[in-house]
Coordinates of C-alpha atoms in Angstrom, one line a residue:
M1255 CA 120.7 91.0 92.8
I1256 CA 121.4 94.0 95.0
A1257 CA 124.2 96.1 93.8
E1258 CA 125.3 99.5 93.0
H1259 CA 124.8 100.5 89.4
E1260 CA 128.4 100.6 88.8
A1261 CA 128.6 96.7 89.3
I1262 CA 126.5 96.2 86.1
G1263 CA 129.6 95.2 84.1
R1264 CA 130.6 92.2 86.7
V1265 CA 126.9 91.3 86.8
H1266 CA 126.9 90.8 82.9
E1267 CA 130.1 88.9 83.0
A1268 CA 128.7 86.6 85.9
L1269 CA 125.4 86.0 84.0
E1270 CA 127.3 85.0 80.9
Q1271 CA 129.2 82.4 83.0
Y1272 CA 126.1 81.1 84.5
R1273 CA 124.4 80.9 81.1
T1274 CA 127.3 78.9 79.8
A1275 CA 127.4 76.5 82.7
L1276 CA 123.7 75.9 82.4
G1277 CA 123.9 75.2 78.7
G1278 CA 120.5 76.4 78.0
A1279 CA 118.7 74.1 80.8
A1280 CA 117.2 77.2 82.3
S1281 CA 116.7 81.0 81.5
L1282 CA 118.2 83.7 83.7
G1283 CA 116.5 87.0 84.2
P1284 CA 117.7 88.6 87.4
T1285 CA 116.2 91.6 89.0
L1286 CA 118.7 94.1 89.7
V1287 CA 118.1 96.8 92.5
T1288 CA 120.3 99.1 94.3
P1289 CA 120.7 99.4 98.0
G1290 CA 119.3 102.9 97.9
E1291 CA 116.1 101.7 96.1
L1292 CA 115.5 99.1 98.8
T1293 CA 116.1 101.7 101.5
A1294 CA 113.7 104.0 99.8
R1295 CA 111.2 101.1 99.5
R1296 CA 111.0 101.5 95.7
L1297 CA 109.7 98.0 95.3
T1298 CA 108.0 96.4 92.4
P1299 CA 105.5 93.6 93.3
R1300 CA 107.8 91.0 92.2
L1301 CA 110.7 92.3 94.4
A1302 CA 108.4 92.4 97.4
F1303 CA 107.6 88.7 96.8
V1304 CA 111.3 87.9 96.6
L1305 CA 112.1 89.8 99.7
H1306 CA 109.4 88.0 101.5
Q1307 CA 110.9 84.8 100.3
L1308 CA 114.3 85.9 101.7
Q1309 CA 112.5 86.6 105.2
Q1310 CA 111.2 83.0 105.0
G1311 CA 114.8 81.4 104.8
S1312 CA 115.1 81.2 101.1
P1313 CA 118.9 81.2 100.0
V1314 CA 120.8 84.1 99.0
L1315 CA 123.7 83.8 96.8
H1316 CA 125.3 87.1 97.9
A1317 CA 124.5 89.7 100.4
A1318 CA 126.9 92.7 101.3
P1319 CA 128.1 92.9 104.9
G1320 CA 125.5 95.3 106.8
L1321 CA 122.9 95.3 104.3
E1322 CA 119.4 95.6 105.8
L1323 CA 116.5 94.5 103.8
P1324 CA 113.2 95.9 104.3
K1325 CA 110.8 93.6 106.1
I1326 CA 107.7 92.7 104.0
S1327 CA 104.5 91.8 105.8
R1328 CA 101.9 89.4 104.5
G1329 CA 99.6 92.3 104.1
E1330 CA 102.1 94.2 101.9
L1331 CA 102.6 90.9 100.1
A1332 CA 99.0 90.6 99.3
F1333 CA 98.6 94.0 98.2
A1334 CA 101.6 93.4 95.8
A1335 CA 99.7 90.4 94.5
V1336 CA 96.7 92.6 93.5
R1337 CA 99.1 95.1 91.8
E1338 CA 101.1 92.5 90.0
L1339 CA 98.2 90.2 88.8
P1340 CA 97.0 92.6 85.8
Q1341 CA 100.6 92.5 84.5
V1342 CA 100.9 88.8 84.7
I1343 CA 97.5 88.4 82.8
L1344 CA 98.5 90.8 80.1
T1345 CA 101.7 89.0 79.5
M1346 CA 100.1 85.5 79.6
R1347 CA 97.6 86.7 77.0
R1348 CA 100.4 88.0 74.8
L1349 CA 102.2 84.7 75.1
R1350 CA 99.0 82.9 74.3
A1351 CA 98.3 84.9 71.2
D1352 CA 101.6 83.5 69.8
A1353 CA 101.9 80.3 71.5
G1354 CA 104.4 78.0 69.9
P1355 CA 106.9 75.3 71.3
T1356 CA 109.5 78.1 72.1
A1357 CA 106.8 79.9 74.3
L1358 CA 106.1 76.8 76.4
R1359 CA 108.3 77.6 79.5
Q1360 CA 107.2 81.2 79.6
L1361 CA 103.5 80.4 79.1
Y1362 CA 103.6 77.7 81.9
K1363 CA 105.4 80.0 84.2
H1364 CA 102.8 82.8 83.7
L1365 CA 100.0 80.2 84.3
V1366 CA 101.3 79.2 87.5
L1367 CA 102.3 82.8 88.6
A1368 CA 98.6 84.0 87.8
C1369 CA 97.2 81.1 89.8
R1370 CA 99.7 81.9 92.7
L1371 CA 98.6 85.4 92.7
L1372 CA 94.7 84.6 92.5
L1373 CA 95.2 82.3 95.4
R1374 CA 96.9 84.9 97.5
E1375 CA 94.1 87.3 96.9
H1376 CA 92.0 84.7 98.8
N1377 CA 94.6 84.3 101.5
Q1378 CA 95.8 80.9 100.3
W1379 CA 99.7 80.6 100.4
E1380 CA 100.8 77.6 98.3
S1381 CA 104.0 77.0 96.8
G1382 CA 105.3 74.6 94.3
P1383 CA 103.9 74.7 90.6
D1384 CA 102.1 71.5 90.9
R1385 CA 100.4 72.2 94.2
I1386 CA 99.7 75.8 93.0
L1387 CA 97.9 74.6 90.0
A1388 CA 95.9 71.8 91.7
V1389 CA 94.7 74.3 94.4
A1390 CA 93.8 76.9 91.8
S1391 CA 91.7 74.3 90.0
R1392 CA 89.2 74.3 93.0
M1393 CA 88.6 77.9 92.7
P1394 CA 84.7 78.4 92.6
G1395 CA 83.5 78.5 88.7
L1396 CA 87.0 77.5 87.4
T1397 CA 87.0 74.2 85.4
A1398 CA 89.7 72.0 86.8
L1399 CA 93.0 72.8 85.1
S1400 CA 94.5 69.7 83.6
V1401 CA 98.2 70.6 83.1
P1402 CA 101.0 68.2 83.0
S1403 CA 103.5 68.3 86.1
L1404 CA 106.4 70.4 86.2
A1405 CA 108.5 67.4 85.7
E1406 CA 106.7 66.5 82.5
I1407 CA 107.0 70.1 81.3
S1408 CA 110.7 70.1 82.0
S1409 CA 111.3 66.7 80.5
A1410 CA 109.5 67.8 77.3
W1411 CA 111.3 71.0 76.9
R1412 CA 114.7 69.4 77.5
D1413 CA 114.0 66.5 75.1
G1414 CA 112.9 68.9 72.3
E1415 CA 109.3 67.6 72.6
A1416 CA 107.7 70.9 73.8
E1417 CA 104.9 70.5 71.2
L1418 CA 103.6 67.4 73.1
V1419 CA 102.8 69.4 76.3
L1420 CA 102.0 72.8 74.7
K1421 CA 98.2 71.8 74.1
P1422 CA 97.3 71.0 77.4
V1423 CA 99.1 74.3 78.8
T1424 CA 97.4 76.3 76.1
V1425 CA 94.0 74.9 76.9
A1426 CA 94.6 75.5 80.7
V1427 CA 95.7 79.1 80.0
D1428 CA 92.4 79.7 77.9
Q1429 CA 90.3 78.2 80.7
L1430 CA 92.0 80.6 83.3
L1431 CA 91.7 83.7 81.0
T1432 CA 87.9 82.9 80.3
W1433 CA 87.4 82.4 84.0
Y1434 CA 89.3 85.7 85.0
A1435 CA 87.2 87.6 82.4
A1436 CA 84.1 86.3 83.9
Q1437 CA 85.1 87.3 87.4
L1438 CA 85.9 90.8 86.3
A1439 CA 82.5 91.0 84.5
A1440 CA 80.6 89.9 87.7

């Protein structure tokens, strides 16, 4: 969300309305950035990814008239992926250490994100969680990741059966973390 800091009260109200409307079906964690930060190119790797998606035609819920977003090149995006990957790995490791049914969505999300970033390091630009995990499973030296589909994960979460899909997700996370450590040691 791009807004001046003074808009934070309205942002909070809007988030509460969205959360109520969603009834817990999805989590909301928006990134808030000011127009000045964009102009000065004070961009986190995640913000660079979002700006690149906007350049590719992804929808925007609100844009202020006359606001010019920085253009993000593919090279900048690849560099951002390299900078973001360590944080994603650390977060995934933290989530894995305390993996329970309530952590399923976050653990799955970080598994997909880590795979997407690893693929981008190798100039593979896949999208969609199922496709990302399938292509990542073919990285040299990585045992194929056997993870339920996004639809299966969502269904299990929605139906209160997260523990049924947690095991294959944690196994895949363990595989990826072991592979990643071996890559760094090489």
